[in-house]
Coordinates of C-alpha atoms in Angstrom, one line a residue:
X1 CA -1.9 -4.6 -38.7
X2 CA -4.5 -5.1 -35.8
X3 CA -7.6 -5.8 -36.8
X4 CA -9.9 -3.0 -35.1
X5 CA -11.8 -4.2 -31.6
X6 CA -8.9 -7.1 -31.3
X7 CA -6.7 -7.1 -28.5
X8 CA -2.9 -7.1 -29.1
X9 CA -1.4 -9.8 -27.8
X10 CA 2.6 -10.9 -26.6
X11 CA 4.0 -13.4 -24.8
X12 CA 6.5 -12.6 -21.4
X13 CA 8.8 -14.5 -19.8
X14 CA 7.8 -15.6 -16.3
X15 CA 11.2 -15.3 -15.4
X16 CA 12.9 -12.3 -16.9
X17 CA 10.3 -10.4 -18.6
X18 CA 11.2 -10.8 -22.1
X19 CA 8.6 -10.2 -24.7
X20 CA 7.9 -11.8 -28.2
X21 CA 5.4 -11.7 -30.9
X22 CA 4.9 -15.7 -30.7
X23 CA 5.4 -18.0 -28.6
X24 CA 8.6 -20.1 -27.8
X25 CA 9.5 -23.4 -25.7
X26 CA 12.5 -21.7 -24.6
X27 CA 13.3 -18.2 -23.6
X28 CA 16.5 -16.6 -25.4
X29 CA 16.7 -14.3 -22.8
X30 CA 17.2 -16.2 -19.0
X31 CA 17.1 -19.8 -20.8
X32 CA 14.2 -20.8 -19.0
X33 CA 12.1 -23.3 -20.6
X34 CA 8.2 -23.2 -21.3
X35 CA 8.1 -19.4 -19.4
X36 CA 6.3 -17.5 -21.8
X37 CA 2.7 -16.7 -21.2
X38 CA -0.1 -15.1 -23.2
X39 CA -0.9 -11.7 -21.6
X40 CA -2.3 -8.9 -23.5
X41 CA 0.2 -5.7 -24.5
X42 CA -0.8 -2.1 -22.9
X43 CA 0.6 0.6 -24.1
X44 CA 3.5 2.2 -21.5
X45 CA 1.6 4.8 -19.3
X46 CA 1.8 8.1 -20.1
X47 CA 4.7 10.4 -18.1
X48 CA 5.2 13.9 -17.5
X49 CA 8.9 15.3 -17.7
X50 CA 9.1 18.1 -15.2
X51 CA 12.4 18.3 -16.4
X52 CA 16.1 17.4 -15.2
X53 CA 18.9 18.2 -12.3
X54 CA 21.9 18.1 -11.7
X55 CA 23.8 18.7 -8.1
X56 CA 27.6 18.4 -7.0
X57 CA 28.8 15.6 -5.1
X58 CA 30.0 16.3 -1.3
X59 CA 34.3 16.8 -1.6
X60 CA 35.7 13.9 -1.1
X61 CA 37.6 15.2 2.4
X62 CA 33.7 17.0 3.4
X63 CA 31.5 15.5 6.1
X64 CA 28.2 13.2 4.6
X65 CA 24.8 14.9 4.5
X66 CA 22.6 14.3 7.2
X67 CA 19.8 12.5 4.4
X68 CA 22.3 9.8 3.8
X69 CA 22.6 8.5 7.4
X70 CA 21.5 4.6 7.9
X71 CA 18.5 4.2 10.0
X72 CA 19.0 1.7 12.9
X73 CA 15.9 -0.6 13.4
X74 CA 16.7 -1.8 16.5
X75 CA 17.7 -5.6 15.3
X76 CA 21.5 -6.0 15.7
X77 CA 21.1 -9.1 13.7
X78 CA 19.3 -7.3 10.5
X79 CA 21.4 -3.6 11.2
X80 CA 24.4 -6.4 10.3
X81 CA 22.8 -7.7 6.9
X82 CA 21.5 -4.4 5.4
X83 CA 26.1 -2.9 6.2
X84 CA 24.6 -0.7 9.5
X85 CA 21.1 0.0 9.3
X86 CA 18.5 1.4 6.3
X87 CA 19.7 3.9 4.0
X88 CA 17.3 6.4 3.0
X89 CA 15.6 6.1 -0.1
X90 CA 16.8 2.5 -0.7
X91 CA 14.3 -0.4 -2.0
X92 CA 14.9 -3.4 -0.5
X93 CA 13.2 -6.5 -1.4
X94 CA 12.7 -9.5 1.2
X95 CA 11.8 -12.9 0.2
X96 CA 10.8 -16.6 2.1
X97 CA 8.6 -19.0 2.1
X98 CA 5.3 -18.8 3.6
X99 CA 5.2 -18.6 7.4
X100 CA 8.5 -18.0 7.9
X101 CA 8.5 -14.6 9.6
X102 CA 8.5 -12.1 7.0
X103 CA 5.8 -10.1 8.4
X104 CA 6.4 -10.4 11.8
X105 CA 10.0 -9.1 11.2
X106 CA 8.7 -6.2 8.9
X107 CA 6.4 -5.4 12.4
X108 CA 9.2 -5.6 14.8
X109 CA 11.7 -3.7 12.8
X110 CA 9.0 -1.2 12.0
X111 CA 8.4 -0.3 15.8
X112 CA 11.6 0.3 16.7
X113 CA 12.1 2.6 13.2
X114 CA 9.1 4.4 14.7
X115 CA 10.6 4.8 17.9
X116 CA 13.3 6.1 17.6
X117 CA 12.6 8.4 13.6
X118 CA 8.7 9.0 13.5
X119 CA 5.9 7.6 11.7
X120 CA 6.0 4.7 9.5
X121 CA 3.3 3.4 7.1
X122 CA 2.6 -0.4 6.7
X123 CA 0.3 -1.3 3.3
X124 CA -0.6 -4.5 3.3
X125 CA -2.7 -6.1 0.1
X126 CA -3.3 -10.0 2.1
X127 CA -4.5 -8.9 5.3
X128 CA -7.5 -7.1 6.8
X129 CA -6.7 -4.3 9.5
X130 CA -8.3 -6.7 12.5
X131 CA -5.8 -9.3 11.4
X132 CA -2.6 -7.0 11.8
X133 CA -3.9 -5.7 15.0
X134 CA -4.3 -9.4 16.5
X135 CA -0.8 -10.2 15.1
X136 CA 0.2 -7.1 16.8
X137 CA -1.1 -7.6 20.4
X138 CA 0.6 -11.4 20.4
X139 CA 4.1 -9.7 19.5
X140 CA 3.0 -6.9 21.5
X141 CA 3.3 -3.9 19.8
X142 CA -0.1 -2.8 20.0
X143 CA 1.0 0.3 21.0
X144 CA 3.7 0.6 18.2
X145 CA 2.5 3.8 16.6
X146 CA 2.4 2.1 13.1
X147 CA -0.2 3.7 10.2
X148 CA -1.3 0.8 8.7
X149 CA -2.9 0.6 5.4
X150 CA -4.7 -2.2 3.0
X151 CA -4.5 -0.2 -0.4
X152 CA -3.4 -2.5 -3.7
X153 CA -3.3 0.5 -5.8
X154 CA -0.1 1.6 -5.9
X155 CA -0.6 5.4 -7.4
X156 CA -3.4 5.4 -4.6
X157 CA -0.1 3.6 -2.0
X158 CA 2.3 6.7 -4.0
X159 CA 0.1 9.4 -3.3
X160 CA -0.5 8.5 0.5
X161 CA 3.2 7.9 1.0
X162 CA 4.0 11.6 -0.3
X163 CA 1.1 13.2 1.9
X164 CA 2.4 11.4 5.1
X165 CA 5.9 11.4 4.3
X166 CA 7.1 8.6 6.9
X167 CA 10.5 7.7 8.1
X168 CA 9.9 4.3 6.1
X169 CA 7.4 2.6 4.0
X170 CA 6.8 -1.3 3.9
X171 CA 4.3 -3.1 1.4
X172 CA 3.4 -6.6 1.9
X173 CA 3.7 -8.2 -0.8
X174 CA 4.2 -6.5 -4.1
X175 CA 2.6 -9.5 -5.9
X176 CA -0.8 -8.0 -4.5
X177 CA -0.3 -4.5 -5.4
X178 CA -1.7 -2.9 -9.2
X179 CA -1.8 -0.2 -11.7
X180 CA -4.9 1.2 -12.5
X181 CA -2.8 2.0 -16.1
X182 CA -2.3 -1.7 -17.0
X183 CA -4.3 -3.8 -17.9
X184 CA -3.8 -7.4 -16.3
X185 CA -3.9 -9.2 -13.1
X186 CA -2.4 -8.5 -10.2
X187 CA 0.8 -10.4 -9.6
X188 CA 1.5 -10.4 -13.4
X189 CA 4.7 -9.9 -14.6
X190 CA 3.9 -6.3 -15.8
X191 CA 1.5 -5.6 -13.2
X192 CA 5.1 -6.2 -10.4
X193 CA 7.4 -4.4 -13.0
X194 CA 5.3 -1.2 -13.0
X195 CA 4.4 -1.2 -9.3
X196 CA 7.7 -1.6 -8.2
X197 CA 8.9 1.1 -10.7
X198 CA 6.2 3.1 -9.5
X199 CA 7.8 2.6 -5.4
X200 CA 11.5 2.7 -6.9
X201 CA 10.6 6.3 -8.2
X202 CA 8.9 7.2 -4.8
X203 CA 11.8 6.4 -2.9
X204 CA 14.8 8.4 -4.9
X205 CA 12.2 11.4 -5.5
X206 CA 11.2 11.3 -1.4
X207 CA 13.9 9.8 0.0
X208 CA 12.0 7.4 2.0
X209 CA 13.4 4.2 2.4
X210 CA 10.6 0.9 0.9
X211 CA 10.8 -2.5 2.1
X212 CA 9.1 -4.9 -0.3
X213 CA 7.7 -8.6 0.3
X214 CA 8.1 -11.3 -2.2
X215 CA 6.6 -14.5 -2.8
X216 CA 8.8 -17.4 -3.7
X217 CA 8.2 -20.2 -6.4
X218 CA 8.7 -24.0 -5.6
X219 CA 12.5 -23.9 -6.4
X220 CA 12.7 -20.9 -3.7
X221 CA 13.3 -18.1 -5.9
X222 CA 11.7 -15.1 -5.5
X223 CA 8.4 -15.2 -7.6
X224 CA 7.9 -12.4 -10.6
X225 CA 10.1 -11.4 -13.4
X226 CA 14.0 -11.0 -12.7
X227 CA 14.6 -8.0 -13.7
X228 CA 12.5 -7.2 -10.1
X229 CA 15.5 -8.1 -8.8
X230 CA 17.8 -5.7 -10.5
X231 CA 15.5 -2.8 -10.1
X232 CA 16.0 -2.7 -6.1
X233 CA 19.2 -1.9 -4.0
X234 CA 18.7 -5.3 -1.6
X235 CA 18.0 -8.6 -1.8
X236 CA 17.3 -10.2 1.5
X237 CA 15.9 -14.0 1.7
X238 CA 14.6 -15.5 5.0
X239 CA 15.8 -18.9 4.7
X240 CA 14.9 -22.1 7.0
X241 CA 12.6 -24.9 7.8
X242 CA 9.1 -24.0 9.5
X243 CA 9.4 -26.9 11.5
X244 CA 12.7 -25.4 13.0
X245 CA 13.6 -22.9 15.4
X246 CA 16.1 -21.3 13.6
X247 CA 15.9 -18.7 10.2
X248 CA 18.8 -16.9 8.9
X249 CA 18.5 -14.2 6.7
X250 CA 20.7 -13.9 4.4
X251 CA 21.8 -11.0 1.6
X252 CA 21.6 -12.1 -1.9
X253 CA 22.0 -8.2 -3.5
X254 CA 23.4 -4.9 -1.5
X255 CA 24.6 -2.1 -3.3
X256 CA 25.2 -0.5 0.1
X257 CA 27.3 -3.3 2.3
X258 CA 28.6 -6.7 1.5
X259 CA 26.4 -9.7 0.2
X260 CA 28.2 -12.4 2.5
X261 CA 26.5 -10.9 6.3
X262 CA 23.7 -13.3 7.7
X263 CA 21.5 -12.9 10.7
X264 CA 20.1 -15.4 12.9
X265 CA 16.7 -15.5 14.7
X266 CA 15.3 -18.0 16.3
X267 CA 10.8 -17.7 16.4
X268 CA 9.1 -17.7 19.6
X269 CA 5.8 -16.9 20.6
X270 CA 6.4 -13.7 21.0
X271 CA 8.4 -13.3 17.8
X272 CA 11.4 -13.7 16.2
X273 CA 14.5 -13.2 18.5
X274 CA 17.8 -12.2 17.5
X275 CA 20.8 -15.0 18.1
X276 CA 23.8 -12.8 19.5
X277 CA 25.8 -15.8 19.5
X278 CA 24.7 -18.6 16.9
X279 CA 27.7 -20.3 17.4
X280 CA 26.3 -21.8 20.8
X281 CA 23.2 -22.5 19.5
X282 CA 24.1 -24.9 16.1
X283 CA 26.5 -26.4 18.7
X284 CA 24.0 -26.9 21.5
X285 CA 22.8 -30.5 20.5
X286 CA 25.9 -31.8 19.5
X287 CA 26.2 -35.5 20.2
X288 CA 29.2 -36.7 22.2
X289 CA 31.4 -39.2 20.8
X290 CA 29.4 -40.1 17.7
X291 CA 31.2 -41.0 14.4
X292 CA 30.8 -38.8 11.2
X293 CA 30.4 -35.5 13.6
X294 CA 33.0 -32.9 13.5
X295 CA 33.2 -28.7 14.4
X296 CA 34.3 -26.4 11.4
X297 CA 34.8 -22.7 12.3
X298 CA 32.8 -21.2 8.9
X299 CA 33.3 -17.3 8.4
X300 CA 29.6 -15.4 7.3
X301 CA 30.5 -12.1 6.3
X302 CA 32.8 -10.2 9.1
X303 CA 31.5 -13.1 11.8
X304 CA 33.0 -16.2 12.5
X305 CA 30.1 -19.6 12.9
X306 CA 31.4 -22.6 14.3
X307 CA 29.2 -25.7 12.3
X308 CA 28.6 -29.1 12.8
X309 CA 29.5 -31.5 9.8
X310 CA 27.7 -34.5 9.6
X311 CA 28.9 -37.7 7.7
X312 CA 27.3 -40.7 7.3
X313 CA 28.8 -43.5 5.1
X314 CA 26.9 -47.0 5.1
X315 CA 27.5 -49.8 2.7
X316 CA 25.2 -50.1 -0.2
X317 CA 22.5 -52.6 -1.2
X318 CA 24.1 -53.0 -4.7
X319 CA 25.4 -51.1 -7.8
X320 CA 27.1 -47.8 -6.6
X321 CA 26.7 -46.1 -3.2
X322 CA 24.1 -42.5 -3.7
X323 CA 25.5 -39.5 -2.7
X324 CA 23.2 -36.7 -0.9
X325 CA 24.3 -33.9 0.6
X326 CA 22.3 -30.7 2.6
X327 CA 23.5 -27.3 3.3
X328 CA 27.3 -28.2 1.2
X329 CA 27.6 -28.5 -3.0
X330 CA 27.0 -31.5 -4.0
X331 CA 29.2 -31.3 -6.6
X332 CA 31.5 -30.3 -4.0
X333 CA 31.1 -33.2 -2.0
X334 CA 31.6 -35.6 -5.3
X335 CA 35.1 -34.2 -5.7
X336 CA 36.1 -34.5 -2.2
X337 CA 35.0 -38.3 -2.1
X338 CA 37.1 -39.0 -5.0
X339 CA 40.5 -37.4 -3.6
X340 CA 39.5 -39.4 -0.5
X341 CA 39.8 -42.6 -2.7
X342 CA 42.3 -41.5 -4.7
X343 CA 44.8 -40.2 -2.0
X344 CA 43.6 -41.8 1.1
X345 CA 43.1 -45.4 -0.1
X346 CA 39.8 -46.2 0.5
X347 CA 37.1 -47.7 -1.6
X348 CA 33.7 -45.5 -1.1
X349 CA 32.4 -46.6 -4.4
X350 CA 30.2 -49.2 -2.8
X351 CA 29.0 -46.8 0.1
X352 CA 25.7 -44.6 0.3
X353 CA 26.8 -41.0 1.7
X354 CA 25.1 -38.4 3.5
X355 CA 26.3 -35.0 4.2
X356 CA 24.7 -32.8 6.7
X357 CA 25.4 -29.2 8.3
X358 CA 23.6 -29.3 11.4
X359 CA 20.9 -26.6 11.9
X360 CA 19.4 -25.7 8.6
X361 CA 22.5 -23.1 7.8
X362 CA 24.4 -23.4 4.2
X363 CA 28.0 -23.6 3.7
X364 CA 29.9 -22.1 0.2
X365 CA 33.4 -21.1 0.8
X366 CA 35.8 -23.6 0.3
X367 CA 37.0 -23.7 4.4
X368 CA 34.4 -26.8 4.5
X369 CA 36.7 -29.3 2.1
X370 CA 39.1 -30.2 5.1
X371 CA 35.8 -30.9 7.9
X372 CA 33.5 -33.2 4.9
X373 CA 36.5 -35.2 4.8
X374 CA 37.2 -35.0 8.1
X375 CA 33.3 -36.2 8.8
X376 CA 33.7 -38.6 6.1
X377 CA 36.4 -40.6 7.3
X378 CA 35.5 -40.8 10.9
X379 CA 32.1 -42.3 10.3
X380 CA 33.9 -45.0 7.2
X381 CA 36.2 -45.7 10.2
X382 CA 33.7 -45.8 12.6
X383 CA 36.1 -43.4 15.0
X384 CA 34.8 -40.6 16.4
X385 CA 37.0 -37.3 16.5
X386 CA 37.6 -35.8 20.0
X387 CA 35.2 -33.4 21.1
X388 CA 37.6 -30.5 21.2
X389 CA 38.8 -30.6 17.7
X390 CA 38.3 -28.0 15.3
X391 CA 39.1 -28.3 11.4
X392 CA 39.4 -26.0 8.9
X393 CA 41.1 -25.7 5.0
X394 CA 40.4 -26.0 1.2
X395 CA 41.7 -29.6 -0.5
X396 CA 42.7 -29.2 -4.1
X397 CA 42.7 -32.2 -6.5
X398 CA 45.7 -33.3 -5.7
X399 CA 45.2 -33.8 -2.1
X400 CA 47.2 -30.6 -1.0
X401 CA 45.5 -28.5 1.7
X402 CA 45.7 -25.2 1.0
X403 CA 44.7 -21.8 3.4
X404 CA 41.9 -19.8 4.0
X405 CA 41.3 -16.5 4.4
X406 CA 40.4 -14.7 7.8
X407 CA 42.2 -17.5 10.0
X408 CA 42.8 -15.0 12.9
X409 CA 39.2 -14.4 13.5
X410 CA 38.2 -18.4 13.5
X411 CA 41.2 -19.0 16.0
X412 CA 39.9 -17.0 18.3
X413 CA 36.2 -18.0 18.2
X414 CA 37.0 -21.5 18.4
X415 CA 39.0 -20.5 21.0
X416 CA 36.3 -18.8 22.9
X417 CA 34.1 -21.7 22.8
X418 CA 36.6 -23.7 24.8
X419 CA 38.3 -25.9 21.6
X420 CA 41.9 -26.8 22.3
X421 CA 42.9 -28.2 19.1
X422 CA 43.0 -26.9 15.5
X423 CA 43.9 -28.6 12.3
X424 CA 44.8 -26.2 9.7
X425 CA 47.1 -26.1 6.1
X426 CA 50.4 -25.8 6.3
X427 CA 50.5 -22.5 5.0
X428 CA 47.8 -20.8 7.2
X429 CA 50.1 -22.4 10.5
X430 CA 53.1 -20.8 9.0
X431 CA 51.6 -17.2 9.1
X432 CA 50.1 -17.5 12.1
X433 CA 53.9 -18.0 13.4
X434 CA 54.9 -15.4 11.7
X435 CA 52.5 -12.8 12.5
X436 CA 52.6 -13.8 16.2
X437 CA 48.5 -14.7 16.0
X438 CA 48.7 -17.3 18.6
X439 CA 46.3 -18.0 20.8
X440 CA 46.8 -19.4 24.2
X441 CA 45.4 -22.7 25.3
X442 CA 44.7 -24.1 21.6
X443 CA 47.3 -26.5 20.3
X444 CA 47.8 -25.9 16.2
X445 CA 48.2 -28.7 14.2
X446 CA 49.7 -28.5 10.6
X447 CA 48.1 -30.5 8.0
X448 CA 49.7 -30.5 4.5
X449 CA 47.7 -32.9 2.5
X450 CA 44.6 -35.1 3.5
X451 CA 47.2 -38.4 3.6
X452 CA 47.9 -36.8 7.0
X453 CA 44.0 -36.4 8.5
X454 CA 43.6 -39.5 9.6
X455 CA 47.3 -39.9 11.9
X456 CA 45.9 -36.3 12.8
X457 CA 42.6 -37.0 13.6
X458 CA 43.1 -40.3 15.1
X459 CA 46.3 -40.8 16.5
X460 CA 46.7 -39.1 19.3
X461 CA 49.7 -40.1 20.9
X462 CA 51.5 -38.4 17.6
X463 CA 49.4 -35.4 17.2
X464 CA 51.9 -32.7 16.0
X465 CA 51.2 -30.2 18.8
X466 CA 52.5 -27.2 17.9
X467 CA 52.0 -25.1 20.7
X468 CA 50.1 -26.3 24.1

């Protein structure tokens, strides 16, 4: 038993919450290792039941209800990554690092929600209400119509919010906001489980739609326990390098739209700007000519991206060559290297690579295999791959080429951008042919394992031009 005037003690998981009587190296929860910290155990808060309902869905063949209607913001690029604009009475988390515009798009966004729907309420726990308004007048929207408010106390925050009852409510960040019914630190792992639960409850019961900032640790995850995470309906993360111009932001979690949309902004002084055509911009500053450079149409979501893939393959000083890749797996980029030596012949052993997409943006789906070893072997050749040549497929371990999905849509914005020729698998050519998907102006050229890249790449007085 407790002795009496002693504090009860447990330890929690940094990461996921978990709870124990004593203290462990390793979470058996989330796996982490040396997560658990000492905080002292309050009892859960008291709750009234005011007991429960129950109402009838809308027929399946009936129109929606008006309170389920998204909210457009204004932003084309972040109506895209929440599936058409802000449901009401969704929770939707946002993380970056610091200085990366999370604020300043909460502000923009806010004034055109209170445009065009009413009033909106800002709470912010890190800055004072002169610091807003300056940040205000340099995006100028001092005349935005925004209630701001610097509360941390979130029953104090809940309360407000279900006097004023605005269109949408923002608070910036949840690591500064606290219960007055627990007893720790703000930005402890209870103290952001039982504020956000607290803002999670506000937003079914009012239907108001809360937008949440999060801090992220060193590894760039968002900051506080994970279940945080699974409590909201979004999970957006504002992703790029301060020193660049260009952020994306990028849906982790949506229980409302799909989870593979990205936006692009580029930061000005005035702001951030929306990029209605990112393709242009990551192709901009393309060099001409240059080895180890080639143009892979990537597909985000619904929208296509044409990326540069960089390659650069150098002889090592001794022992074996290192292998670094940004923005691609590097796993990925392992295995890719090894069905180069293995099916193409050439010894990259000795060799130090770097692999680069151009302009901070991150690649997953496997549409990338056939440009890294397209990049790869121009810059080990030292023969760079004409300007107007696009390349896109998935290699498999035997060196096959196989297709990719959504090849209609990357034909066409490759050919917008003025590219005449595209390598693609064998397969992906074939239904193309058959489904009549042409496009005029770009010559296809059929690529059925990567022994055939380089007389494709490089030989051009055999190019297999398919159609010109």
């Amino acid at each position: 038993m407790t002795q009496p005037g002693k504090t009860k003690t447990l330890f929690r998981c940094r990461q996921c919450g978990f709870e124990s009587r004593k203290w462990l190296g390793r979470c058996p929860d989330c796996g982490a290792w040396d997560s658990l910290v000492e905080s002292a155990a309050t009892p859960p808060a008291a709750r009234r039941h005011t007991g429960a309902e129950a109402q009838a869905l809308v027929n399946g063949g009936g129109p929606a209800p008006e309170d389920s209607q998204r909210l457009v913001t204004g932003i084309a690029e972040l109506d895209r990554v929440l599936g058409g604009g802000i449901v009401p009475g969704s929770l939707v988390l946002i993380g970056g690092d610091p200085g990366i515009g999370k604020s300043t798009l909460l502000l923009q966004f806010m004034t055109g929600v209170a445009a065009a729907y009413g009033q909106v309420l800002y709470v912010t726990g890190e800055e004072s209400l002169s610091q807003i308004r300056m940040r205000a007048g340099r995006l100028g929207l001092a005349e935005s119509g925004i209630a701001v408010s610097t509360e941390t106390c979130v029953e104090a925050i809940v309360e407000l919010a279900a006097k004023m009852r605005p269109v949408l409510l923002a608070v910036d960040s949840i690591q500064t906001v606290s219960s007055e019914e627990v007893a720790s630190t703000p930005g402890s792992i209870t103290q952001v489980r039982e504020s956000a639960a607290r803002l999670l409850a506000l937003a079914k019961r009012e239907n108001i739609p809360v937008f949440l900032v999060g801090h992220v640790t060193k590894d760039g995850s968002l900051a506080g326990p994970r279940v945080l995470e699974h409590m909201v309906d979004t999970v957006l993360y504002f992703e790029g390098d301060r020193g660049q111009m260009f952020r994306l932001l990028r849906t982790v979690k949506n229980r409302f739209g799909s989870t593979n949309e990205i936006g692009v902004f580029t930061m000005r002084e005035q702001g951030l700007a929306e990029v209605a055509n990112p393709s242009a911009l990551f192709l901009a500053e393309r060099p001409e000519g240059a080895a180890g450079s080639v143009v892979l149409p990537s597909m985000e979501g619904t929208r296509p991206i044409m990326v540069e893939v960089q390659a650069l393959v150098s002889r090592s000083n001794g022992g074996s060559g290192r292998r670094t890749a940004i923005g691609v797996d590097a796993q990925r980029l392992a295995l890719l290297t090894a069905v180069l030596e293995k099916k193409q012949g050439i010894n990259l052993i000795d060799h130090d690579i770097f692999l680069n997409i151009a302009g901070g943006i991150r690649i997953d789906e496997p549409a990338l295999d056939l440009g890294v070893a397209a990049a790869l072997l121009s810059s080990y050749l030292e023969r760079p791959i004409d300007a107007h040549t696009v390349v896109c497929g998935e290699i498999g371990l035997a060196g096959e080429v196989r297709a990719v999905g959504q090849m209609e849509q990357r034909l066409k914005e490759a050919a917008r951008l003025g590219f005449t020729r595209f390598l693609l698998p064998v397969a992906a050519w074939r239904q193309v042919q058959e489904q009549k998907k042409r496009v005029r102006g770009m010559a296809l050229v059929a690529i059925a394992n990567v022994g055939e890249l380089a007389e494709a790449l490089f030989a051009a007085e055999q190019y297999k031009q398919i159609e010109k």
